Short mmCIF file of C-alpha atoms (C1' of nucleotides) in Angstrom, two decimals:
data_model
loop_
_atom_site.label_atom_id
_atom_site.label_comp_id
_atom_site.label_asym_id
_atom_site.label_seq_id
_atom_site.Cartn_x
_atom_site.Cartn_y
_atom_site.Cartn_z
CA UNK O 1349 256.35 104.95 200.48
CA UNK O 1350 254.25 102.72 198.18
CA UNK O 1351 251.26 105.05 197.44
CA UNK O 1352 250.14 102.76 195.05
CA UNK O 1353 249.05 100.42 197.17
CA UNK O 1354 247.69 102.75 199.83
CA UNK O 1355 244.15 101.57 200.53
CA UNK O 1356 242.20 104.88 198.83
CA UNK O 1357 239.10 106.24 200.94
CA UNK O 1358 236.22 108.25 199.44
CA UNK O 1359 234.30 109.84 202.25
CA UNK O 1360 230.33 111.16 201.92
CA UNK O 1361 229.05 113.83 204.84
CA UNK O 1362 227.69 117.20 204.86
CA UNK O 1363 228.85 117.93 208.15
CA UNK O 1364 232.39 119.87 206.80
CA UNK O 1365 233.62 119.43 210.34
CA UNK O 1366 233.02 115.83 210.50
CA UNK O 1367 233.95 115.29 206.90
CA UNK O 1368 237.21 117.03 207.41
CA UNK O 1369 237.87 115.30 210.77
CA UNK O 1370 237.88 111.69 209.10
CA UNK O 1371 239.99 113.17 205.98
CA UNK O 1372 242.72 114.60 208.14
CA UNK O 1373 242.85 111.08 210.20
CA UNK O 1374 243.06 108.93 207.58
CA UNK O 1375 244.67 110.82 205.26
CA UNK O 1376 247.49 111.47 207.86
CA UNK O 1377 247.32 107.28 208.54
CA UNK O 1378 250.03 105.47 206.90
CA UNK O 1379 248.57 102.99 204.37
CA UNK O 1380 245.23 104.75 203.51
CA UNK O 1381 244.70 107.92 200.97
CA UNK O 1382 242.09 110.07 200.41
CA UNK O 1383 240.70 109.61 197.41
CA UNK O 1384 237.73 112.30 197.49
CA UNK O 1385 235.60 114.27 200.24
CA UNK O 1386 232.15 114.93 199.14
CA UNK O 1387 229.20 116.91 200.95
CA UNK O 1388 226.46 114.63 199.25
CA UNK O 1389 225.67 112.23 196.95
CA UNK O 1390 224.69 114.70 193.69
CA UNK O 1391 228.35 116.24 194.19
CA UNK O 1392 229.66 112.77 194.40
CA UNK O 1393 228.30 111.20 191.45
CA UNK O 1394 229.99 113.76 189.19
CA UNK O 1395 233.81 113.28 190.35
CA UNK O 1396 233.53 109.02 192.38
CA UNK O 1397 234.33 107.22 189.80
CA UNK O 1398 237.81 109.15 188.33
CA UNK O 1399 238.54 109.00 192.12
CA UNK O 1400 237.86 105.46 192.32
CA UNK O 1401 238.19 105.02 196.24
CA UNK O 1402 238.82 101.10 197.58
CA UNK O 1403 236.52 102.12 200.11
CA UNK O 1404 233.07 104.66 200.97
CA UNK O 1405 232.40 105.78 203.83
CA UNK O 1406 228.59 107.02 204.24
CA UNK O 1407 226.33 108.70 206.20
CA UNK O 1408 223.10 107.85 206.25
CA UNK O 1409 221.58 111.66 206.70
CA UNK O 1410 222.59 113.57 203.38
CA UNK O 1411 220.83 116.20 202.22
CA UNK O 1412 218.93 115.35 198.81
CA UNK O 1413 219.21 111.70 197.88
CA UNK O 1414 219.81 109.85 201.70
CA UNK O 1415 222.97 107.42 202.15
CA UNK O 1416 220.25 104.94 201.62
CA UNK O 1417 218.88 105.25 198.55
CA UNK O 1418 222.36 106.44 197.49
CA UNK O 1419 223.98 103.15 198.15
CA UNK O 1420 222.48 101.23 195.25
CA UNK O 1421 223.50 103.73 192.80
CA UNK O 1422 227.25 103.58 194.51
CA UNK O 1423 227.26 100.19 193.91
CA UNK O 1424 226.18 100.81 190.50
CA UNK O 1425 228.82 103.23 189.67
CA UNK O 1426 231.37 101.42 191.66
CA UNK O 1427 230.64 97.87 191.92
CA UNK O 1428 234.04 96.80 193.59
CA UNK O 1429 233.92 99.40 196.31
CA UNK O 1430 233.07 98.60 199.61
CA UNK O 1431 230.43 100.51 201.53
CA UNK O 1432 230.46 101.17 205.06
CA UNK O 1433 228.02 103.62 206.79
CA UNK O 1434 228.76 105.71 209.09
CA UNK O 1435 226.30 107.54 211.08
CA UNK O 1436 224.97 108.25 214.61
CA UNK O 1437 221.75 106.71 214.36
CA UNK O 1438 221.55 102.87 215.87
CA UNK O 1439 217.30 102.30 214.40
CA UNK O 1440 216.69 98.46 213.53
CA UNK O 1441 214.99 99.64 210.36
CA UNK O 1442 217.91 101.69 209.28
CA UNK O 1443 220.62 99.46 209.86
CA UNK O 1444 218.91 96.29 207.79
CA UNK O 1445 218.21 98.68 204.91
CA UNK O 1446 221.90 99.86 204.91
CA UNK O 1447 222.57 96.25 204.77
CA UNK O 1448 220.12 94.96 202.15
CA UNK O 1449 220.88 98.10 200.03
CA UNK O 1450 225.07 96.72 199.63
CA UNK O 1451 226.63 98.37 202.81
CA UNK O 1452 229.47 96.26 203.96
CA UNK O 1453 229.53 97.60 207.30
CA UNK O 1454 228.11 99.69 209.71
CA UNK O 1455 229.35 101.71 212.79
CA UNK O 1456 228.32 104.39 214.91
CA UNK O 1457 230.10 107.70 214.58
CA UNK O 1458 230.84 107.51 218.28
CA UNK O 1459 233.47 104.60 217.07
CA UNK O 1460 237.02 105.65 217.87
CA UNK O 1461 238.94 106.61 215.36
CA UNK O 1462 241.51 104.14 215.38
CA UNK O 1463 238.51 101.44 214.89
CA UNK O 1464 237.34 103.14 212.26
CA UNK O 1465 241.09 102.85 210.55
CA UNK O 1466 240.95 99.28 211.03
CA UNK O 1467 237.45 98.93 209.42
CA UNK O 1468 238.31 100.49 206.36
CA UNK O 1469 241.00 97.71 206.32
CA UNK O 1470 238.61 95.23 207.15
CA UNK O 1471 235.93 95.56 204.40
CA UNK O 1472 239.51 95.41 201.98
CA UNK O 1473 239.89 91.85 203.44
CA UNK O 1474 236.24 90.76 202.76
CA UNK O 1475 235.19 91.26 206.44
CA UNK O 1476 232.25 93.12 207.75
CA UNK O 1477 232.81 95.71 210.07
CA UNK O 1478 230.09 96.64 212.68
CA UNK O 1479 229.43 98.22 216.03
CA UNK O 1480 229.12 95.97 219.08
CA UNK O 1481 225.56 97.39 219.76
CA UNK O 1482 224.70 96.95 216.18
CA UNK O 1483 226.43 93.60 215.71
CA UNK O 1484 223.92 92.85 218.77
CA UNK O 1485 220.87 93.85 217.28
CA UNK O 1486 222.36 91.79 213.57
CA UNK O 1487 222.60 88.28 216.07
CA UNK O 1488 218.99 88.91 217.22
CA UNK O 1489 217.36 89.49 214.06
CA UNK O 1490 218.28 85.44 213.68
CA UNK O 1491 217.23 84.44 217.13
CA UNK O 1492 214.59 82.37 217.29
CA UNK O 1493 211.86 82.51 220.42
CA UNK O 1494 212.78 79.91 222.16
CA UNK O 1495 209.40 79.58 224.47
CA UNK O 1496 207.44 79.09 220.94
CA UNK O 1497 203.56 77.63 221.71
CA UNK O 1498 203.98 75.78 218.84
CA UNK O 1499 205.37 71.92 218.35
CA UNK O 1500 208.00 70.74 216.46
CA UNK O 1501 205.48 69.76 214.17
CA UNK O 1502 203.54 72.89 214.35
CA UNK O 1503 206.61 74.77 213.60
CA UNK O 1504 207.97 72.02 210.52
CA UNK O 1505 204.85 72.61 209.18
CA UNK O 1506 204.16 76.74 209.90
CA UNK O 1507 207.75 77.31 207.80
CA UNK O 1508 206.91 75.04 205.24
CA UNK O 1509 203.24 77.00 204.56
CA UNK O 1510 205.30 80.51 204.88
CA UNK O 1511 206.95 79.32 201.82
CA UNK O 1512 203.92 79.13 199.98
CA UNK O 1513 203.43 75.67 199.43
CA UNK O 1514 200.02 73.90 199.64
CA UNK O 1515 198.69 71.56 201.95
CA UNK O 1516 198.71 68.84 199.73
CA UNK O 1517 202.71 69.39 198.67
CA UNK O 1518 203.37 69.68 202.36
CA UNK O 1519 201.67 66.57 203.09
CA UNK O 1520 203.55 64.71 200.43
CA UNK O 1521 206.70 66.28 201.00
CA UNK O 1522 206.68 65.18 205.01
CA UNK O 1523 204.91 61.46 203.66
CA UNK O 1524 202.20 62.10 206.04
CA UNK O 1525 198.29 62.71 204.76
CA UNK O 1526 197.05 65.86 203.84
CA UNK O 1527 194.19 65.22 206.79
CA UNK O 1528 197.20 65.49 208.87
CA UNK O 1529 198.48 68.22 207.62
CA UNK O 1530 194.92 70.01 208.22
CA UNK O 1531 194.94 69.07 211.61
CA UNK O 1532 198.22 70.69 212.66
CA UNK O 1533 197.13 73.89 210.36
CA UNK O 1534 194.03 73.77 212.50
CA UNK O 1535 195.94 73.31 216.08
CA UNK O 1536 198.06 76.14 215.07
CA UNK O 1537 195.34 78.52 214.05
CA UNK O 1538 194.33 77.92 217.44
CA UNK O 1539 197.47 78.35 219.41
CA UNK O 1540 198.09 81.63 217.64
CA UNK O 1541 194.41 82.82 217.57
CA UNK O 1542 194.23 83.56 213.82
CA UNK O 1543 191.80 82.26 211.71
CA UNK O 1544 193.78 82.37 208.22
CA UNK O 1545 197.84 81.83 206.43
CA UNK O 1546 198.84 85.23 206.10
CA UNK O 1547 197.73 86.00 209.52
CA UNK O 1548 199.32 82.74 210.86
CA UNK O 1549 202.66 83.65 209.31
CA UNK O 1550 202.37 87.26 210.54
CA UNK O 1551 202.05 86.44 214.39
CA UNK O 1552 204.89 83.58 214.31
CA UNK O 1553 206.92 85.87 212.35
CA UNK O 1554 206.32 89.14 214.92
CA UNK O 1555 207.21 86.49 217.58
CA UNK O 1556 209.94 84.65 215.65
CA UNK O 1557 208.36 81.35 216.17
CA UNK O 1558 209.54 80.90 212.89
CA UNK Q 1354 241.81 92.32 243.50
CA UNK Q 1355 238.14 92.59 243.16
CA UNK Q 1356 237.26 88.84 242.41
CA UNK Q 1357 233.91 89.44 242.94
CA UNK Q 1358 233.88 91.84 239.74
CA UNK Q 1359 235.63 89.43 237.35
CA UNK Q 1360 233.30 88.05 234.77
CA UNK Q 1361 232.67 84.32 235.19
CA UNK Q 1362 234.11 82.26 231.69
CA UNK Q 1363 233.20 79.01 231.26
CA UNK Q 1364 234.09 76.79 228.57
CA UNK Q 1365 233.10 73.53 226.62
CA UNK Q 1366 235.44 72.03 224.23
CA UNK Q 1367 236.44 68.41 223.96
CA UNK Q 1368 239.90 68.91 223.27
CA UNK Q 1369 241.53 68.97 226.40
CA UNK Q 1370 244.80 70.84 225.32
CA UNK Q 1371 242.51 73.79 223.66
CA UNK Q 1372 240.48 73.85 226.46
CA UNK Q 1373 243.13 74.16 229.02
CA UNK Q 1374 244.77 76.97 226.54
CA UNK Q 1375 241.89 79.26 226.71
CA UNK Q 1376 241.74 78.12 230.57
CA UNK Q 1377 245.16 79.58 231.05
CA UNK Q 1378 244.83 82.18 229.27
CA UNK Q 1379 241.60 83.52 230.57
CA UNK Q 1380 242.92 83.05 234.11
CA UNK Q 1381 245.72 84.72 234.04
CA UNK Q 1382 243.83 87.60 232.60
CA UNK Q 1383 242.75 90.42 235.10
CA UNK Q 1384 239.49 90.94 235.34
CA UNK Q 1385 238.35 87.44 234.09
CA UNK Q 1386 238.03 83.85 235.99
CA UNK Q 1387 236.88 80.59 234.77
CA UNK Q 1388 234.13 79.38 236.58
CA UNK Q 1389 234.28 75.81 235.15
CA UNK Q 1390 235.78 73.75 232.21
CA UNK Q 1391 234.31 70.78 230.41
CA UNK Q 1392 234.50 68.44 227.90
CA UNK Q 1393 231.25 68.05 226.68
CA UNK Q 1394 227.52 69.13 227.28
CA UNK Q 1395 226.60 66.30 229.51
CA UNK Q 1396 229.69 66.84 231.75
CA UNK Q 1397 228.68 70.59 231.53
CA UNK Q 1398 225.09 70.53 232.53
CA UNK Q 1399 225.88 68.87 235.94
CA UNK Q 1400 227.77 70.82 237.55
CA UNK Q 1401 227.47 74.67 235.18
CA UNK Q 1402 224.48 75.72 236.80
CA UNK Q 1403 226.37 76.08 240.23
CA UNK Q 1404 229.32 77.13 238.47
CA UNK Q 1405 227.54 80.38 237.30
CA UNK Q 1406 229.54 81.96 234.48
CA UNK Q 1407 228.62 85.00 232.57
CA UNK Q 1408 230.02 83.95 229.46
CA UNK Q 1409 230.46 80.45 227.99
CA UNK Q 1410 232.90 79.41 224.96
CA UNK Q 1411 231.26 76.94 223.42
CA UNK Q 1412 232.58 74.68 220.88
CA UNK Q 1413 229.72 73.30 217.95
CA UNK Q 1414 231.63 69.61 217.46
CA UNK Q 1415 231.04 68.59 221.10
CA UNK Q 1416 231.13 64.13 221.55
CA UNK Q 1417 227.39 63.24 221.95
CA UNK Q 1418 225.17 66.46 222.31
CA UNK Q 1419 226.75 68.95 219.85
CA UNK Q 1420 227.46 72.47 220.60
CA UNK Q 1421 224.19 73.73 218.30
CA UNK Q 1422 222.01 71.66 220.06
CA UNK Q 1423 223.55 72.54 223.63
CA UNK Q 1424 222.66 75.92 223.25
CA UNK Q 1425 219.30 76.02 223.65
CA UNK Q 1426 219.22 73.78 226.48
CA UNK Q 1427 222.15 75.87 228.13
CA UNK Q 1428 219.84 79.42 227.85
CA UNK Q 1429 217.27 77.26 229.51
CA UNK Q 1430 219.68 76.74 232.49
CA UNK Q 1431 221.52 80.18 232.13
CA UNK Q 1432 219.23 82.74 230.56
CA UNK Q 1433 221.28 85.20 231.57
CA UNK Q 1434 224.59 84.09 230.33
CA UNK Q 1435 226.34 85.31 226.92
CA UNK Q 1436 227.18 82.13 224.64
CA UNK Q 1437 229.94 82.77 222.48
CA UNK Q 1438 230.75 80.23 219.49
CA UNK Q 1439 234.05 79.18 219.38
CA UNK Q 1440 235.00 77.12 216.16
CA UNK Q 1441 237.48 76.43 213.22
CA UNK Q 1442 234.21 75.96 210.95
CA UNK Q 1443 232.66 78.82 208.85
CA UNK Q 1444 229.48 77.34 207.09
CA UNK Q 1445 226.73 79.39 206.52
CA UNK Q 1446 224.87 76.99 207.86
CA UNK Q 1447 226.89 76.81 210.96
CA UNK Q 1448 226.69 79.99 211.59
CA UNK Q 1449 223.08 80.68 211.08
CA UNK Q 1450 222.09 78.27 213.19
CA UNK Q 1451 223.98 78.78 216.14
CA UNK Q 1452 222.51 82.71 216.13
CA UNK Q 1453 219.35 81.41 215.50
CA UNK Q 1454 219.82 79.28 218.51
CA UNK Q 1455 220.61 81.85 220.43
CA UNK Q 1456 224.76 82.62 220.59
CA UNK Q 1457 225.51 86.38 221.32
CA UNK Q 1458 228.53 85.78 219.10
CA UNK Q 1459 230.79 83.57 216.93
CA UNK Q 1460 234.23 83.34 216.68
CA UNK Q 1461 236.61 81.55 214.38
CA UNK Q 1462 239.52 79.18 216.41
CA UNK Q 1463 242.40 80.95 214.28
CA UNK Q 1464 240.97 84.18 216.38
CA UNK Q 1465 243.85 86.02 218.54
CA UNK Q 1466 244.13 85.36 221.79
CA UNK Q 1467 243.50 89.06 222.73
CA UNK Q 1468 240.60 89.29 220.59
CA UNK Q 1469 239.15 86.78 222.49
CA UNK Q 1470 239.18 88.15 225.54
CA UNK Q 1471 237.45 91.27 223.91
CA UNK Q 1472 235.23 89.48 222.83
CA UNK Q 1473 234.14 88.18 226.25
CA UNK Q 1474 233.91 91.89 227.75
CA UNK Q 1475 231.62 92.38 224.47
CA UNK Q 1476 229.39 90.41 224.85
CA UNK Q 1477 228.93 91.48 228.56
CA UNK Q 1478 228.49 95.02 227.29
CA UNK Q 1479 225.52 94.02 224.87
CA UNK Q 1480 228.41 93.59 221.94
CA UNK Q 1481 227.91 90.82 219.77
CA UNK Q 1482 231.68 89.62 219.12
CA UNK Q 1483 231.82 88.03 215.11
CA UNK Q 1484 235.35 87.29 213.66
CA UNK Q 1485 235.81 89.37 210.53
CA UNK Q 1486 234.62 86.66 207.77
CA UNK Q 1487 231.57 85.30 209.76
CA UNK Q 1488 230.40 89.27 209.72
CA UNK Q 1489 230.67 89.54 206.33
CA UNK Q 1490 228.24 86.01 205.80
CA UNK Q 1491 225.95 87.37 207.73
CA UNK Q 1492 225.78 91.15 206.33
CA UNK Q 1493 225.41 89.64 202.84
CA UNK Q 1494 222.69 87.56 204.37
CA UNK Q 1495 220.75 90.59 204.15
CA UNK Q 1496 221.68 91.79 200.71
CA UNK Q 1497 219.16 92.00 197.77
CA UNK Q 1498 220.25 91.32 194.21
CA UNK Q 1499 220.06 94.54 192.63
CA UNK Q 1500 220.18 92.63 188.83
CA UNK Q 1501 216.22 91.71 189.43
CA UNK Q 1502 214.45 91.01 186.70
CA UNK Q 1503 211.19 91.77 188.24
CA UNK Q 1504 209.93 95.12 188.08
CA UNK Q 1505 209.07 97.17 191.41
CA UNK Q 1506 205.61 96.44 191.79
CA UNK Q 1507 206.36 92.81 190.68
CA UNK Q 1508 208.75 92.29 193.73
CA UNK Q 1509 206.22 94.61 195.89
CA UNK Q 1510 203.34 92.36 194.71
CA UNK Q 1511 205.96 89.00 195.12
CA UNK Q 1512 206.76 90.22 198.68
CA UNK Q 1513 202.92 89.91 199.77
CA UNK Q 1514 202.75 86.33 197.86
CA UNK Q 1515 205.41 85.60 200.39
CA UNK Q 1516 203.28 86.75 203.36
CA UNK Q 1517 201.30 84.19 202.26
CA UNK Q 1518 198.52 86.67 201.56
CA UNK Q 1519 195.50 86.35 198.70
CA UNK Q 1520 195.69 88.00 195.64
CA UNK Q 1521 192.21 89.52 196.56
CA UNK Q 1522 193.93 90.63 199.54
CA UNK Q 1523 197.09 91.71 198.43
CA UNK Q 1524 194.87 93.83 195.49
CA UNK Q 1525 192.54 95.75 198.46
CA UNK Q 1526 195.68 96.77 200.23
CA UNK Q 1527 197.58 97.89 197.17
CA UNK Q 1528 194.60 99.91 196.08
CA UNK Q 1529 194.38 98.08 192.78
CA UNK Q 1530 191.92 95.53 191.33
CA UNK Q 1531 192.09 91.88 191.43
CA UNK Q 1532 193.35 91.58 187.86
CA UNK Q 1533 196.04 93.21 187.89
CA UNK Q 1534 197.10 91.73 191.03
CA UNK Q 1535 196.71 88.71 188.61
CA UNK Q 1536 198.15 89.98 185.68
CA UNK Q 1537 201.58 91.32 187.47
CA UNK Q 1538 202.01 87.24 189.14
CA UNK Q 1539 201.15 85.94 185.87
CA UNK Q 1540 204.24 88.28 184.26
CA UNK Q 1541 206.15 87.31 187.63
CA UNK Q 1542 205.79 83.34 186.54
CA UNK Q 1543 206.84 84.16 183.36
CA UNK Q 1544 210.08 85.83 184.02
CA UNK Q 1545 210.74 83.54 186.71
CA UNK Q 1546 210.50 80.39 184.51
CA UNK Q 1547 207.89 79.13 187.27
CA UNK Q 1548 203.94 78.06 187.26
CA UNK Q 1549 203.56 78.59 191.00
CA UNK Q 1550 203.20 80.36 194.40
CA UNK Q 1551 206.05 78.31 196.03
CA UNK Q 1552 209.00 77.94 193.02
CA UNK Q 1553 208.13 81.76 192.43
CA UNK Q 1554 208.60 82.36 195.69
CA UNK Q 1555 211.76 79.95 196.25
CA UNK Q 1556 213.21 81.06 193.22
CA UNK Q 1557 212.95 84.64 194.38
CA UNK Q 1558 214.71 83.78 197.57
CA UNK Q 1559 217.25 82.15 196.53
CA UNK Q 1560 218.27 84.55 193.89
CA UNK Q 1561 217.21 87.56 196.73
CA UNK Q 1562 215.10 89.56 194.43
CA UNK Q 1563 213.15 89.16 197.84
"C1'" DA M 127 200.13 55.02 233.12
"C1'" DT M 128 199.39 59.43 231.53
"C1'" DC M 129 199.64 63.41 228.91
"C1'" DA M 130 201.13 65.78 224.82
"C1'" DT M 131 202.04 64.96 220.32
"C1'" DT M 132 201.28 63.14 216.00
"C1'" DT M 133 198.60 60.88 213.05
"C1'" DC M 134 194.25 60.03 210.36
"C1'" DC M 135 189.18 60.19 209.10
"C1'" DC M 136 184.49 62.25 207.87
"C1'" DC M 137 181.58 66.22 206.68
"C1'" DC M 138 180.70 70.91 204.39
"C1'" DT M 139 181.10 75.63 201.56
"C1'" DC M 140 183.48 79.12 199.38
"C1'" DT M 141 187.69 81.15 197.67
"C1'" DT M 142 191.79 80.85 195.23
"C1'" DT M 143 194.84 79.59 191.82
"C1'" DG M 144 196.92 79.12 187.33
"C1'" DG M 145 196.48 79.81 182.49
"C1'" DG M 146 195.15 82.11 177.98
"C1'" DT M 147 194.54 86.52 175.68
"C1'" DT M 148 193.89 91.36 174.84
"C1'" DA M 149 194.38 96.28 175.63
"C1'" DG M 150 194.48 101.08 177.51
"C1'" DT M 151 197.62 104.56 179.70
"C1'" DG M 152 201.74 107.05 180.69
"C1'" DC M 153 206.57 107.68 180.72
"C1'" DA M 154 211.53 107.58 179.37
"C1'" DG M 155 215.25 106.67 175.84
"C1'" DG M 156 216.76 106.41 171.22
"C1'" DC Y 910 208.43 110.83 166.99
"C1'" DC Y 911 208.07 106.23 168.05
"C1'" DT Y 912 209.27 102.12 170.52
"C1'" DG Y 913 209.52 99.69 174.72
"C1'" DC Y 914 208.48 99.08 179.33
"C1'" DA Y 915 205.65 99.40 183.40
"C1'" DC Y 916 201.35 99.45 185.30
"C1'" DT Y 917 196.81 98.95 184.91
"C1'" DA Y 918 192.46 96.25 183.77
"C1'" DA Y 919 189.29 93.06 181.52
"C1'" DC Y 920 187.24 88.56 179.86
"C1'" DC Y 921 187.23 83.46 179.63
"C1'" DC Y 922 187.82 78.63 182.04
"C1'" DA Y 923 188.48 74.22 185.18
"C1'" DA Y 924 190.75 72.51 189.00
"C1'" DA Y 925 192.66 72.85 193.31
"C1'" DG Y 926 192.93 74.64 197.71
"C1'" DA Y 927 191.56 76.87 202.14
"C1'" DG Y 928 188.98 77.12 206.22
"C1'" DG Y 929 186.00 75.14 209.77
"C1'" DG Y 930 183.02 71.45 212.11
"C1'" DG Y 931 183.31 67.09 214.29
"C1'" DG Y 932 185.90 62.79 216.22
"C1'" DA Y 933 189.51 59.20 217.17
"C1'" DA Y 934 193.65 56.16 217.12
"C1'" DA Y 935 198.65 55.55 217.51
"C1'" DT Y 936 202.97 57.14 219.21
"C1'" DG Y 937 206.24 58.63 222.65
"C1'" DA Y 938 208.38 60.57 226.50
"C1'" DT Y 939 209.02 60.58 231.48
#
DNA sequence: ATCATTTCCCCCTCTTTGGGTTAGTGCAGG
DNA sequence: CCTGCACTAACCCAAAGAGGGGGAAATGAT
């Protein structure tokens, strides 16, 4: 048996059970090794990087320093490792941090265990690993509203102000006059029932006009 | 067998022997039917309506109407139906806009036959099906550089620029005064190599320091 | 032919922006 | 201990922009 080329896994959770559970299966799964079990992120930090695992996986809950705010400093210490969390909790806010913060993937702990086997695989071969239900919520985030108020127009001209630009470049930039440009600003203000930018930008964001 | 229970496929792609390849081999799967086949949107929006499917493969290089711009009009006429983009191409841009325009998932052509079909119960289940690479696009999507050059409250204050809110603003809700506000944007120019709003902001996107 | 959209024009006030320069505080690393 | 860095704040200035009031013509789809 090649154990040199044994994909090695580094697993985070204070739950010994759980912890334990996940070391046994993969440990136990032809192809992956255990490269270190740790109960948080402070007892990790000392011993990760002479273990130098392929692959984390994270829960989000630790006591101390969260899987969150640990996952920069991972990345830090680590910067070829892939991330992926693993946790029970399935909150919008939570999963788009993991995700900003470096995660590569994210599933639910309710994921079967052979799933979770092929995930660690996964993030090895630069894919992204996620839970239907969170791959769902992922897909929205881009969605637009498709029964916008707005017009075309409206809408060109809403994105182009979110980006900070000024009437006047807008006006240029799209060759039409800047009295145009106020007149759209003016229709929209209306539409949305705001009476200023930031505001404007708010409501079409909240309602992913734009 | 309980036809009534099989979920409805239908698919548009233009080339007849891939569409007639998923055709066979979604019929002859249990617990799946096709409820229509056809080679382009135009030929589709006739007769798909009746034809009621739960799920549609859609392919994005359709003759005349493409895929991308097909799917909005095909929520309109299906709201309820799961869209599922089928496709050898994996451009960012591709991708992005075909979630944005509402697909529950997207899948790569070179995808296995069996995974396919999975993917169809997915998206059924509230799943949103992505082949392994296109996950990975869209996770790092999210990611923030975590080499910023900015400081914290610099990318705090930069954030609310991007809101398209006033400094005066910005310095009320922060809690600090009006010259600071200005003295942390001027420092943000500066490190940015900028001299306003909308390259600091642009710069900071595309780099993801925000 | 009509309605929504897009375009353009005038008026007005007040706020905001970008730039230059200096400087106090507090905190962490060498 | 001392040097940087981050955060804070202050003063100056001219120019540009934002927001709101009115109206009206051209374009375009269906």
């Amino acid at each position: 048996m090649q154990r040199d080329l044994d994909i090695r896994v580094a697993i985070i959770e204070d739950d010994e059970t759980i912890r334990e559970g996940y070391a046994f299966l993969i440990g136990n799964t032809t192809g992956y090794k255990i490269a270190g079990t740790y109960a948080s992120f402070e007892d990790a930090a000392k011993k990760i990087v002479q273990d130098d695992p392929d692959v984390i996986l994270l829960d989000v809950e630790l006591p101390g320093i969260s899987g969150i705010e640990a996952l920069p400093k991972l990345k830090k210490l680590l910067p070829d490792t892939h991330i992926i969390i693993l946790t029970v909790y399935e909150q919008e806010m939570l999963i788009f941090r993991s995700l900003g913060n470096g995660a590569a993937g994210y599933l639910t702990k309710n994921t079967q265990p052979e799933k979770i086997v092929a995930a660690i695989k996964e993030v090895t071969e630069g894919g992204g690993p996620m839970s239907a239900h969170v791959a769902r919520m992922v897909i929205s985030s881009f969605k637009r509203n498709e029964s916008t108020p707005l017009t075309r127009r409206e809408t060109e001209i809403l994105e182009q102000i979110a980006t900070g630009k000024s009437r006047k470049r807008i006006a240029d930039e799209l060759f039409i006059d800047l009295e145009t440009v106020k007149s759209h600003i003016k229709n929209i203000y209306y539409k949305l029932d705001v009476h200023s930018k930031a505001d404007a930008i708010k409501a079409a964001k909240d309602n992913k006009f734009i």
